[in-house]
Every structure is written in C-alpha cells, then in structure tokens.
Coordinates of C-alpha atoms in Angstrom, one line a residue:
Chain A
M9 CA 63.7 21.6 -47.1
R10 CA 65.9 23.7 -44.8
E11 CA 64.3 26.2 -42.5
T12 CA 65.8 29.3 -44.3
E13 CA 64.8 28.0 -47.7
F14 CA 61.3 27.4 -46.4
K15 CA 61.1 31.0 -45.0
I16 CA 62.4 32.6 -48.2
L17 CA 60.1 30.6 -50.5
D18 CA 57.1 31.3 -48.2
I19 CA 57.7 35.0 -48.3
M20 CA 58.2 35.0 -52.0
S21 CA 55.0 33.0 -52.5
R22 CA 53.1 35.6 -50.6
E23 CA 54.5 38.3 -52.8
I24 CA 53.6 37.0 -56.2
G25 CA 53.3 39.9 -58.6
N26 CA 55.2 42.2 -56.2
P27 CA 58.9 42.5 -57.0
I28 CA 60.8 42.1 -53.8
S29 CA 64.4 42.9 -52.8
I30 CA 66.5 40.7 -50.6
R31 CA 66.4 43.3 -47.8
K32 CA 62.6 43.3 -48.0
I33 CA 62.6 39.5 -47.9
K34 CA 64.6 39.6 -44.7
E35 CA 62.3 42.2 -43.1
K36 CA 59.2 40.1 -44.0
I37 CA 60.8 36.9 -42.6
N38 CA 61.4 38.9 -39.4
D39 CA 57.8 39.9 -39.2
I40 CA 56.2 36.6 -40.0
H41 CA 58.8 33.9 -38.9
G42 CA 60.8 35.7 -36.3
H43 CA 64.5 36.5 -36.4
A44 CA 66.2 36.5 -39.8
H45 CA 70.0 36.5 -40.3
Y46 CA 70.7 38.6 -43.4
P47 CA 73.9 36.8 -44.5
E48 CA 72.2 33.5 -44.3
I49 CA 69.3 34.7 -46.3
Y50 CA 71.5 36.3 -48.9
S51 CA 73.6 33.1 -49.3
K52 CA 70.5 30.9 -49.5
I53 CA 69.0 33.2 -52.2
Q54 CA 72.2 32.9 -54.2
E55 CA 71.9 29.1 -53.9
L56 CA 68.3 29.2 -55.0
E57 CA 69.2 31.3 -58.0
K58 CA 71.9 28.8 -59.0
K59 CA 69.3 26.0 -58.9
K60 CA 67.1 28.3 -61.0
I61 CA 64.3 28.1 -58.4
I62 CA 64.3 31.9 -58.3
N63 CA 65.4 34.7 -60.6
L64 CA 67.5 37.6 -59.4
D65 CA 67.6 40.9 -61.3
K66 CA 69.7 43.8 -60.5
Y67 CA 68.1 47.2 -60.1
G68 CA 70.7 49.8 -59.1
K69 CA 72.2 48.6 -55.9
S70 CA 69.3 46.2 -55.1
S71 CA 68.8 42.7 -56.2
I72 CA 65.1 41.9 -56.9
A73 CA 64.0 38.3 -56.5
S74 CA 61.1 36.6 -58.2
L75 CA 60.0 32.9 -58.4
N76 CA 61.0 31.2 -61.6
F77 CA 57.9 29.4 -62.8
A78 CA 59.7 28.2 -65.9
N79 CA 61.5 25.7 -63.6
A80 CA 59.3 22.6 -63.4
L81 CA 60.6 21.8 -59.9
L82 CA 59.4 25.1 -58.4
I83 CA 55.8 23.8 -58.1
D84 CA 57.1 20.9 -55.9
H85 CA 59.1 23.3 -53.8
L86 CA 56.1 25.5 -53.3
A87 CA 53.9 22.5 -52.5
Q88 CA 56.5 21.5 -49.8
V89 CA 56.2 25.0 -48.3
E90 CA 52.5 24.6 -48.0
L91 CA 52.8 21.2 -46.3
I92 CA 55.4 22.6 -43.9
K93 CA 53.0 25.5 -43.1
K94 CA 50.2 23.1 -42.6
I95 CA 52.2 21.0 -40.1
Y96 CA 53.4 24.1 -38.2
F97 CA 49.8 25.3 -38.0
L98 CA 48.3 22.0 -36.9
E99 CA 50.9 20.6 -34.6
E100 CA 49.8 22.6 -31.6
R101 CA 46.1 22.4 -32.4
K102 CA 44.7 19.0 -31.7
D103 CA 41.1 20.0 -32.3
W104 CA 42.0 21.5 -35.7
Q105 CA 43.8 18.3 -36.6
I106 CA 40.6 16.4 -36.2
L107 CA 38.7 19.0 -38.3
V108 CA 41.3 18.8 -41.1
L109 CA 41.2 15.0 -41.0
Q110 CA 37.5 15.1 -41.4
I111 CA 37.6 17.8 -44.2
N112 CA 39.8 15.4 -46.0
A113 CA 37.5 12.4 -45.3
Y114 CA 34.3 14.2 -46.3
L115 CA 35.6 16.0 -49.4
R116 CA 38.4 13.8 -51.0
E117 CA 36.0 11.8 -53.2
F118 CA 34.8 14.9 -55.1
N119 CA 36.5 15.0 -58.5
M120 CA 35.4 18.6 -58.9
I121 CA 37.7 19.8 -56.2
R122 CA 41.0 21.1 -57.4
S123 CA 42.4 22.4 -54.2
I124 CA 41.4 23.7 -50.8
L125 CA 43.0 26.7 -49.1
I126 CA 42.5 28.0 -45.6
I127 CA 42.7 31.7 -45.3
N128 CA 44.3 33.8 -42.5
P129 CA 44.7 30.6 -40.5
E130 CA 46.3 32.0 -37.4
T131 CA 44.0 35.0 -36.9
N132 CA 40.9 32.9 -37.7
A133 CA 42.0 30.1 -35.3
K134 CA 42.1 32.8 -32.5
L135 CA 38.5 33.5 -33.4
N136 CA 37.5 29.8 -33.4
R137 CA 36.7 29.9 -37.1
I138 CA 38.0 28.5 -40.3
E139 CA 37.7 30.2 -43.6
F140 CA 38.3 28.1 -46.6
L141 CA 38.4 28.6 -50.4
I142 CA 37.5 25.5 -52.4
L143 CA 38.8 25.8 -56.0
L144 CA 36.8 23.7 -58.5
R145 CA 37.5 22.4 -61.9
K146 CA 35.6 23.9 -64.8
E147 CA 33.3 21.0 -65.4
E148 CA 30.3 21.5 -63.3
S149 CA 28.1 18.8 -61.8
K150 CA 25.2 20.4 -59.9
K151 CA 24.8 17.2 -58.0
E152 CA 28.4 17.2 -56.9
L153 CA 28.2 20.8 -55.9
E154 CA 25.1 20.1 -53.8
D155 CA 26.8 17.2 -52.2
I156 CA 29.9 19.3 -51.3
H157 CA 27.6 21.9 -49.7
S158 CA 25.8 19.1 -47.7
N159 CA 29.0 17.6 -46.5
I160 CA 30.4 20.9 -45.3
E161 CA 27.1 21.5 -43.5
L162 CA 27.4 18.1 -41.9
L163 CA 31.0 19.0 -40.8
Q164 CA 29.6 22.2 -39.2
R165 CA 27.0 20.3 -37.2
V166 CA 29.7 18.1 -35.8
H167 CA 32.3 20.8 -35.1
N168 CA 32.3 23.7 -32.7
I169 CA 34.7 25.6 -34.9
R170 CA 32.7 28.0 -37.2
I171 CA 33.2 27.1 -40.8
D172 CA 32.9 29.8 -43.6
Y173 CA 33.7 28.7 -47.1
L174 CA 33.7 29.9 -50.6
M175 CA 33.6 27.7 -53.7
L176 CA 35.0 29.1 -56.9
D177 CA 35.7 27.5 -60.3
E178 CA 38.9 28.3 -62.0
E179 CA 37.4 30.9 -64.3
S180 CA 35.9 32.9 -61.5
F181 CA 39.2 32.6 -59.5
E182 CA 41.0 33.9 -62.6
N183 CA 38.6 36.8 -63.1
L184 CA 38.7 37.9 -59.5
L185 CA 42.5 37.9 -59.6
R186 CA 42.5 39.7 -62.9
Y187 CA 40.1 42.6 -62.0
D188 CA 41.5 45.8 -60.8
D189 CA 38.9 46.0 -58.1
A190 CA 39.9 45.1 -54.6
N191 CA 38.3 41.8 -53.5
P192 CA 39.0 39.0 -51.0
I193 CA 40.7 36.8 -53.6
K194 CA 43.4 39.3 -54.2
E195 CA 44.1 39.2 -50.5
I196 CA 44.4 35.5 -50.0
M197 CA 47.9 35.0 -51.4
S198 CA 49.4 37.0 -48.6
D199 CA 48.1 34.7 -45.8
K200 CA 46.9 31.2 -46.7
I201 CA 47.8 27.6 -46.5
A202 CA 47.0 25.3 -49.5
M203 CA 45.9 22.4 -47.2
F204 CA 44.8 20.0 -49.8
Y205 CA 46.4 19.4 -53.3
P206 CA 48.9 22.2 -53.0
Q207 CA 50.6 21.3 -56.2
A208 CA 47.3 21.6 -58.1
F209 CA 46.9 25.1 -56.6
W210 CA 50.4 26.2 -57.6
F211 CA 49.8 24.8 -61.1
M212 CA 46.8 27.0 -61.4
I213 CA 48.8 30.0 -60.4
K214 CA 51.5 29.1 -63.0
N215 CA 48.8 28.8 -65.7
L216 CA 47.5 32.2 -64.8
L217 CA 51.0 33.7 -65.0
D218 CA 51.6 31.9 -68.3
K219 CA 48.5 33.5 -69.7
G220 CA 50.0 36.9 -68.9
I221 CA 47.6 37.6 -66.0
R222 CA 49.3 39.9 -63.5
I223 CA 48.5 38.8 -60.0
K224 CA 48.6 41.7 -57.7
V225 CA 48.6 40.6 -54.1
E226 CA 46.9 42.8 -51.5
E227 CA 48.5 42.5 -48.2
R228 CA 45.9 44.4 -46.2
S229 CA 42.5 42.9 -46.2
I230 CA 39.5 45.2 -46.5
N231 CA 37.0 45.3 -43.7
P232 CA 33.6 46.1 -45.2
R233 CA 32.6 47.7 -41.9
K234 CA 35.4 50.2 -42.4
I235 CA 35.1 51.2 -46.1
S236 CA 34.9 55.0 -46.0
E237 CA 31.9 57.0 -47.2
Q238 CA 34.1 58.5 -49.8
D239 CA 35.0 55.1 -51.2
I240 CA 31.5 53.9 -51.1
A241 CA 30.2 57.0 -53.0
Y242 CA 33.1 56.7 -55.5
N243 CA 32.5 53.1 -56.3
L244 CA 28.7 53.5 -56.4
N245 CA 29.3 56.1 -59.0
R246 CA 31.7 53.9 -60.9
F247 CA 29.1 51.2 -60.9
G248 CA 26.4 53.5 -62.3
Y249 CA 24.6 54.9 -59.2
R250 CA 24.9 58.4 -57.9
E251 CA 23.1 59.9 -55.0
F252 CA 21.7 63.3 -55.6
G253 CA 23.9 65.9 -53.9
T254 CA 26.8 63.6 -53.2
N255 CA 30.3 64.9 -54.0
I256 CA 32.4 62.3 -55.7
S257 CA 36.2 62.3 -55.2
L258 CA 38.7 59.8 -56.3
G259 CA 38.8 56.7 -54.2
T260 CA 40.0 53.1 -54.2
N261 CA 38.5 50.7 -56.7
I262 CA 36.6 48.1 -54.7
G263 CA 34.5 45.3 -56.1
T264 CA 30.7 45.2 -56.0
E265 CA 30.7 42.3 -53.5
Y266 CA 32.6 44.3 -50.8
I267 CA 30.6 47.5 -51.6
T268 CA 27.3 45.7 -51.3
T269 CA 28.3 44.0 -48.0
S270 CA 29.5 47.3 -46.7
I271 CA 26.3 49.1 -47.5
L272 CA 24.3 46.4 -45.8
L273 CA 26.4 46.7 -42.7
T274 CA 26.0 50.5 -42.4
G275 CA 22.2 50.1 -42.4
D276 CA 21.8 53.2 -44.5
A277 CA 18.4 52.8 -46.1
R278 CA 19.0 55.2 -49.0
K279 CA 22.3 53.5 -50.0
K280 CA 20.7 50.1 -49.8
E281 CA 18.4 51.1 -52.7
A282 CA 21.6 51.2 -54.8
I283 CA 22.2 47.5 -54.3
P284 CA 20.0 46.0 -57.0
I285 CA 20.9 48.9 -59.3
I286 CA 24.7 48.3 -59.1
L287 CA 24.3 44.6 -59.3
A288 CA 22.0 44.8 -62.3
K289 CA 24.4 47.2 -64.1
N290 CA 27.4 45.1 -63.3
V291 CA 26.3 41.6 -63.9
H292 CA 29.6 40.4 -65.4
K293 CA 31.7 42.0 -62.7
T294 CA 29.8 40.5 -59.8
N295 CA 30.5 37.1 -58.4
Y296 CA 27.4 35.9 -56.5
D297 CA 29.3 33.1 -54.7
L298 CA 31.6 35.7 -53.3
L299 CA 28.8 38.0 -52.4
L300 CA 26.9 35.3 -50.5
F301 CA 30.1 34.2 -48.8
L302 CA 30.7 37.8 -47.6
S303 CA 27.1 38.2 -46.6
K304 CA 27.2 35.0 -44.5
K305 CA 30.5 36.0 -43.0
Y306 CA 29.2 39.4 -41.9
A307 CA 25.7 38.2 -41.1
T308 CA 23.9 40.2 -43.7
L309 CA 22.2 37.4 -45.6
E310 CA 18.7 38.3 -44.4
Q311 CA 19.2 41.8 -45.6
L312 CA 20.6 40.8 -49.0
F313 CA 18.0 38.2 -49.7
P314 CA 15.1 40.5 -50.7
Y315 CA 17.3 42.6 -53.0
L316 CA 18.4 39.4 -54.8
K317 CA 14.8 38.5 -55.3
I318 CA 14.0 41.9 -56.9
L319 CA 17.1 41.7 -59.0
Y320 CA 16.0 38.3 -60.3
E321 CA 12.7 39.7 -61.4
V322 CA 14.5 42.4 -63.4
K323 CA 17.5 40.5 -64.6
P324 CA 17.0 36.8 -64.2
S325 CA 19.9 34.5 -64.5
D326 CA 20.7 30.8 -63.6
K327 CA 23.2 31.9 -61.0
L328 CA 20.8 34.2 -59.3
R329 CA 18.2 31.5 -59.3
E330 CA 20.6 29.1 -57.6
C331 CA 21.6 31.7 -55.0
I332 CA 17.9 32.4 -54.1
H333 CA 17.2 28.7 -54.1
M334 CA 20.1 28.1 -51.7
L335 CA 19.0 30.9 -49.4
K336 CA 15.4 29.6 -49.3
H337 CA 16.6 26.1 -48.4
S338 CA 19.0 27.2 -45.8
G339 CA 16.1 28.7 -43.8
I340 CA 17.3 32.3 -44.1
S341 CA 14.4 34.7 -43.5
E342 CA 14.2 37.9 -45.5
N343 CA 14.0 41.4 -44.1
K344 CA 11.0 43.4 -45.3
I345 CA 11.8 46.1 -47.8
D346 CA 9.7 48.5 -49.8
V347 CA 9.7 46.6 -53.1
K348 CA 7.6 49.2 -55.0
D349 CA 9.9 52.0 -54.0
I350 CA 13.0 50.1 -55.0
K351 CA 11.6 49.1 -58.4
K352 CA 10.7 52.7 -59.0
K353 CA 14.2 53.7 -58.4
M354 CA 15.5 51.0 -60.6
R355 CA 13.3 52.3 -63.5
L356 CA 14.9 55.7 -62.9
Y357 CA 18.3 54.1 -63.5
N358 CA 17.0 52.3 -66.6
V359 CA 17.5 48.8 -65.1
Q360 CA 13.9 47.8 -65.4
Chain B
M27 CA 26.8 23.6 -32.9
S28 CA 27.7 20.5 -31.0
N29 CA 30.5 19.4 -28.6
K30 CA 31.6 22.6 -27.1
Q31 CA 35.3 23.1 -27.4
E32 CA 37.4 23.5 -24.2
L33 CA 39.0 26.9 -24.1
D34 CA 42.2 27.4 -22.1
N35 CA 43.7 30.6 -20.9
T36 CA 45.6 31.2 -24.1
K37 CA 42.6 30.7 -26.4
L38 CA 40.5 33.0 -24.2
L39 CA 43.1 35.7 -24.3
D40 CA 43.8 35.3 -28.0
F41 CA 40.1 35.8 -28.7
L42 CA 39.9 38.9 -26.4
E43 CA 43.0 40.4 -28.1
Q44 CA 41.3 40.2 -31.4
I45 CA 38.3 42.2 -30.0
D46 CA 40.7 44.5 -28.2
K47 CA 42.3 45.5 -31.6
E48 CA 38.9 46.6 -32.9
L49 CA 37.8 48.6 -29.9
D50 CA 38.2 52.4 -30.2
E51 CA 37.8 53.1 -26.5
K52 CA 38.6 51.6 -23.2
I53 CA 36.2 49.2 -21.5
I54 CA 36.1 46.9 -18.5
L55 CA 35.2 43.2 -18.7
V56 CA 34.7 41.0 -15.6
A57 CA 35.1 37.3 -16.3
V58 CA 32.8 35.1 -14.3
D59 CA 32.2 31.4 -13.7
G60 CA 34.6 29.0 -15.5
T61 CA 36.0 31.8 -17.6
A62 CA 37.2 33.6 -14.5
M63 CA 38.7 30.4 -13.1
T64 CA 40.5 29.6 -16.4
L65 CA 41.9 33.1 -16.6
L66 CA 43.1 32.7 -13.0
N67 CA 44.7 29.4 -14.0
D68 CA 42.5 27.6 -11.4
K69 CA 41.1 25.3 -14.0
P70 CA 42.7 24.2 -17.3
S71 CA 39.8 25.2 -19.5
T72 CA 36.2 26.2 -19.8
R73 CA 33.5 25.4 -22.2
D74 CA 31.8 28.8 -21.9
V75 CA 32.8 32.4 -22.3
D76 CA 30.9 34.5 -19.7
F77 CA 31.3 38.1 -18.6
T78 CA 29.5 40.6 -16.5
I79 CA 30.1 44.1 -17.8
P80 CA 29.6 47.6 -16.3
S81 CA 26.5 49.0 -18.1
E82 CA 28.4 51.9 -19.6
F83 CA 30.6 49.5 -21.6
F84 CA 28.0 46.8 -22.3
D85 CA 26.8 48.0 -25.7
K86 CA 30.3 48.8 -26.9
F87 CA 31.6 45.4 -26.2
Q88 CA 28.6 43.6 -27.7
S89 CA 28.7 45.7 -30.9
T90 CA 32.4 45.3 -31.3
M91 CA 32.3 41.6 -30.7
N92 CA 29.4 41.2 -33.1
S93 CA 31.3 43.0 -35.8
I94 CA 34.0 40.4 -35.8
P95 CA 33.1 37.1 -37.4
H96 CA 34.0 34.5 -34.8
G97 CA 32.9 31.1 -33.6
F98 CA 32.5 31.5 -29.9
E99 CA 29.3 31.5 -27.8
V100 CA 29.7 34.4 -25.4
Q101 CA 27.3 35.2 -22.7
C102 CA 27.3 38.8 -21.3
W103 CA 25.4 40.2 -18.5
S104 CA 25.4 43.8 -17.2
N105 CA 26.4 45.3 -13.9
G106 CA 27.0 42.4 -11.7
L107 CA 24.3 40.2 -13.0
V108 CA 25.6 36.6 -13.5
F109 CA 23.1 33.9 -14.6
S110 CA 20.3 34.3 -12.1
N111 CA 22.4 36.1 -9.5
I112 CA 22.5 39.8 -8.9
L113 CA 25.8 40.7 -7.1
P114 CA 26.0 43.8 -5.0
D115 CA 27.5 46.9 -6.6
D116 CA 30.9 46.4 -5.0
Y117 CA 31.5 43.3 -7.2
L118 CA 33.7 45.5 -9.4
T119 CA 35.9 46.8 -6.6
R120 CA 36.3 43.3 -5.3
S121 CA 37.2 41.9 -8.7
K122 CA 40.8 41.1 -9.5
L123 CA 42.6 42.9 -12.3
L124 CA 44.6 40.7 -14.7
K125 CA 47.8 41.8 -16.4
T126 CA 47.4 41.4 -20.1
K127 CA 48.9 42.9 -23.3
M128 CA 45.5 44.5 -24.3
K129 CA 45.3 48.2 -24.8
N130 CA 41.6 48.8 -24.5
I131 CA 40.2 46.0 -22.5
K132 CA 40.7 46.1 -18.7
L133 CA 40.2 42.5 -17.9
M134 CA 39.1 41.4 -14.4
T135 CA 37.9 38.3 -12.7
L136 CA 35.2 38.0 -10.0
H137 CA 36.4 37.7 -6.5
P138 CA 36.6 33.9 -5.6
V139 CA 33.8 34.3 -3.0
D140 CA 31.6 35.8 -5.7
I141 CA 32.5 33.0 -8.1
V142 CA 31.3 30.5 -5.4
V143 CA 28.1 32.3 -4.5
T144 CA 27.1 32.7 -8.2
K145 CA 27.5 28.9 -8.7
I146 CA 25.5 27.8 -5.8
G147 CA 22.1 28.4 -7.4
R148 CA 22.8 26.0 -10.3
L149 CA 25.3 23.6 -8.5
N150 CA 25.8 21.1 -11.3
D151 CA 28.8 18.7 -11.3
R152 CA 31.1 21.3 -12.8
D153 CA 30.0 23.9 -10.3
I154 CA 30.7 21.6 -7.4
E155 CA 34.3 20.9 -8.7
D156 CA 34.9 24.7 -9.2
I157 CA 33.5 25.6 -5.8
E158 CA 35.8 23.0 -4.2
T159 CA 38.8 24.4 -6.1
C160 CA 38.0 28.0 -5.1
I161 CA 37.5 27.1 -1.4
K162 CA 40.7 25.1 -1.2
K163 CA 43.0 27.3 -3.3
F164 CA 41.8 30.6 -1.8
K165 CA 41.2 29.3 1.7
L166 CA 37.7 30.8 1.7
K167 CA 36.0 31.2 5.0
K168 CA 32.5 29.8 5.6
E169 CA 31.5 33.1 7.1
D170 CA 32.5 35.1 4.0
I171 CA 30.5 32.8 1.7
L172 CA 27.4 32.9 4.0
Q173 CA 27.7 36.7 4.3
R174 CA 28.1 37.2 0.6
A175 CA 25.2 34.9 -0.2
K176 CA 23.0 37.1 2.1
E177 CA 24.1 40.2 0.2
M178 CA 23.4 38.8 -3.2
D179 CA 20.0 38.5 -4.8
Y180 CA 19.0 35.3 -6.5
V181 CA 16.2 35.4 -9.1
G182 CA 15.4 31.7 -9.0
S183 CA 14.0 29.7 -6.1
E184 CA 15.3 31.0 -2.9
E185 CA 14.5 27.7 -1.2
S186 CA 16.7 25.8 -3.7
Y187 CA 19.5 28.2 -3.3
Q188 CA 19.4 27.9 0.5
T189 CA 19.4 24.1 0.2
N190 CA 22.4 24.1 -2.1
L191 CA 24.2 26.6 0.1
G192 CA 23.6 24.3 3.1
R193 CA 24.9 21.4 1.1
V194 CA 28.1 23.3 0.1
I195 CA 28.8 24.5 3.7
K196 CA 28.3 21.0 5.1
E197 CA 30.5 19.4 2.4
Y198 CA 33.5 21.7 2.9
Y199 CA 33.3 23.0 6.4
F200 CA 32.2 20.2 8.6

C-alpha cells in the first residue's frame, strides 16, 4: 500500500460517520501525518473511487468522501492500514514490541476474543501506559473471561508499562456506539490501532453500519475531571436526580459512566449521593465494565465500591454481583460512607 | 511492578510535556540524581524519576501529575530535600535551567556538585558510576565537593557519609 493511500484511508477510517471533504482530508493528513500535497491526495482519491474503495459525492463545489463498505476488499485495505500503523508505532519502541509479543502469546488461545485495539497509543506511550479494548464474541464463558483477566494481570506483574483494559462483548460495543450519550467508545475510532485481528474489527464495524447504526465519532475525548458543573447537573437531571436549588440549563449528553467517575473525582459528598440513584434508575443505559474501567483508570475504585454494594442490595443483578466479586478479589478496600443516609435518599427517589 | 524501564531524555521530556499541558500555572521542577544526569545527556537513561520542588509548587505538581493516569514512579521532595540529604537554600540558584518546549514547567537540573554530594550517602554501584561521570565531565574540584558536603545536612548516619566521602575523594583525586 502506497504512503498516500495509507494516509487517506487512515484519516477516513478515523472519520466514520462524519462526511469529509477532500480539503478536510488534506488538513487532517497534515495534522496527523505531516505534510500533505493536495494534488497527490486529490489524484489518489480519484483512483480509490475508480477502484470503488471509496465513494465520492458532490455537494456544491466540494467532493465529500466516504468509505465504500459495499466493496468486499475495503475490509482488507483497512486491515492493512491497521498493520502499517502498528508497525510505525512499534518500530521505535523495543520495550513495547516485547509487550505486544507477550499480549499475543498470552491471549491468542482465547476463542472469545474477536479483536484487540490499543487506544490513543502515542499519548499513552508518553505516559508509560497502554490502554486496550478487548472485543469479545457474544458467547460467554465465565471461565474464559476469568482466565483472560488472570493473564492480563500476569502481564502487568511482568511489565513496567501500566496496563488499563476494557473488555466488551459485541452487543455492549454496539450499544455504546449507538447511544447519543458521550462515552469513551465513541472516542476510540479517532485514535486507535487494531493490533490483533484487524479484519475482525472492521467486519464488526461493517455489520453495525449494515444494521443502520450511525457511528458518530467524537474527536475530543472527555476528561472526567473537567466536566463542568453545568453538565453534571444537566445529566444528573436527565438521569432522574435533581439537587434542590440547582438551576438546570441545557448541556452535553454524557453517559452515566463518565458522570459517575466525574462526581467521584470532584469529591463532592452531596453529589456522590446521586450515584446509586442514577445507576438504579438507568440500569439499561449503564455499562458496568466501562464504569469499572474508568474508575480504575482514574483511581476511584475505592470510592465506587461501597455505592455498588448499596446498589446491589436495592437492584441486584448478575453483572453487579460479578463486579463486586471482582473488586473484593482484587483487594480493593472500600471507603466508608453513610449507608443509612444514602438509602434514605434512595427511598426519596423511589429506588428502594 | 517489576523490571523498571530505562527512561531516556526523550521519554522523560515526553512525560513532562503531558503534565505541562494540564498545568494551569507556572511551576519550577529541579531534576535530581539520575533524572538530572539523563536530562543533561550525561547518562543515556535512568530507572527513576526524581525531582526536588520549591515548596510553593509542590502540591500543584503532585495534584496535576496524579490527575493524569500514567505508569511512572515519580519521587518528589520539597525545597532542596533529596533522599536523605538536605541541600542549602541556594540549591535553586545553582541549578541549571534546561531549554524545553514546555510552557508551564521551568525545568532545571541540580548543579553537578550537588548531584555528587547527594549520591555519596547511598553510594551504590550506579551512584559510583554517576559520580565518576560528573567529576570527569564537569572537572569538579575536590575542594568544591568537600565544601558542599559540609554545607549539606545528611539525615542518615554521618559516620557512613564521611566514610563514603573519603572513599570518593581517594578514588578520584589521589
């Protein structure tokens, strides 16, 4: 694959769901890959259109490009892009090469794993950490899941690079992409490398698009430490909790997982009382794997733990039980909270 | 975590640049020990990330660093304290300013004599190598090391420190 073709397809794969003009492709290539020569990009895009790898539609004076998932070969092209990105990322990083080799060795035997992505690789490498998303097939084997967790913990013991990982099955991945609420899954497309089984990953994306699911990529990732008071109040209200005396104005729709993590980070005791209430009222919108992942990433697991326990008493579920079991066995201690007071508040909100 | 990774100049600066982006005010950091030598390109890498920080910036740096998920082990001391050594107040004016792209972090390294005297208390194999590098590269005088060691306070065993100091002087100056 030629360099220009790689750059074009890489940019377009980051912009799934966002129509993009040729001029915008050129600007983004400039930002991410360095200098871009417009005539060369233009001519390569025409070539890709002739091969039906991409579609080009005219809107006024602009030509808007999109990936043509109807072409069976597109998946292979995109898989190639991922492999090239992987090589570029790893070639100057010997210690990461060893880690990636070992990830492959430790996890390749697990049939449940559909694909593994690493998220924000360059930024996280500068912070000596790796963040990965493990996409799982629908069939669940609890034993296999536990073994995957154990193997990753073993990897962490052996490596100095901090490992944060999230495991999601296809349905959860689909739901998180589908929801309007901002969440980390909508952010991954803009900066990731499908390190293992990239074709499987792109087949998943194709299937989602074939189902009519609109994938809206968020370029800017949310920092839960920086979610504004206004957005927190707006989303708490949306999720069924309103503090007395708070003015609510329109904000950004943000998922329960980010909102919960943000509240735990602010340390606001009153807002923390909202956590079991919004989680209880939004059971189907909350992904507990994602919530635990964010809590671990931002070191709020000890704070979250007691709220999950109260929630389990009020709205037990298999998933919650698994989360609590995992937290207990990972040696996380729990912060002390006023359980009576919180339960009283939950009754006020009709969640007990 | 096991097997500490070796951090070269680029990795150290990359890490600090990520912290720099999150800071909302200017601070001063003074790199010490192996971190200082790596930033000065006097050694290829370090296993540890160590700073001494003027007290008015200490909490800000710590809280900003802790707000960013990262995988480094960073040791910070305040106001000229380095491991078990308490440097005199002029440690900051003697420190060297490094030119970097950072907007908020003013990055400095300890004076080479201060690097030497803060390693003498521990004097492990790495320290011996680093002391030799500093003495040779910066042509440090015996009198400067002895004088600075007198000015500095050592919290550990004074007797051990003096023994180690004697050993270093004998090794490199006789």
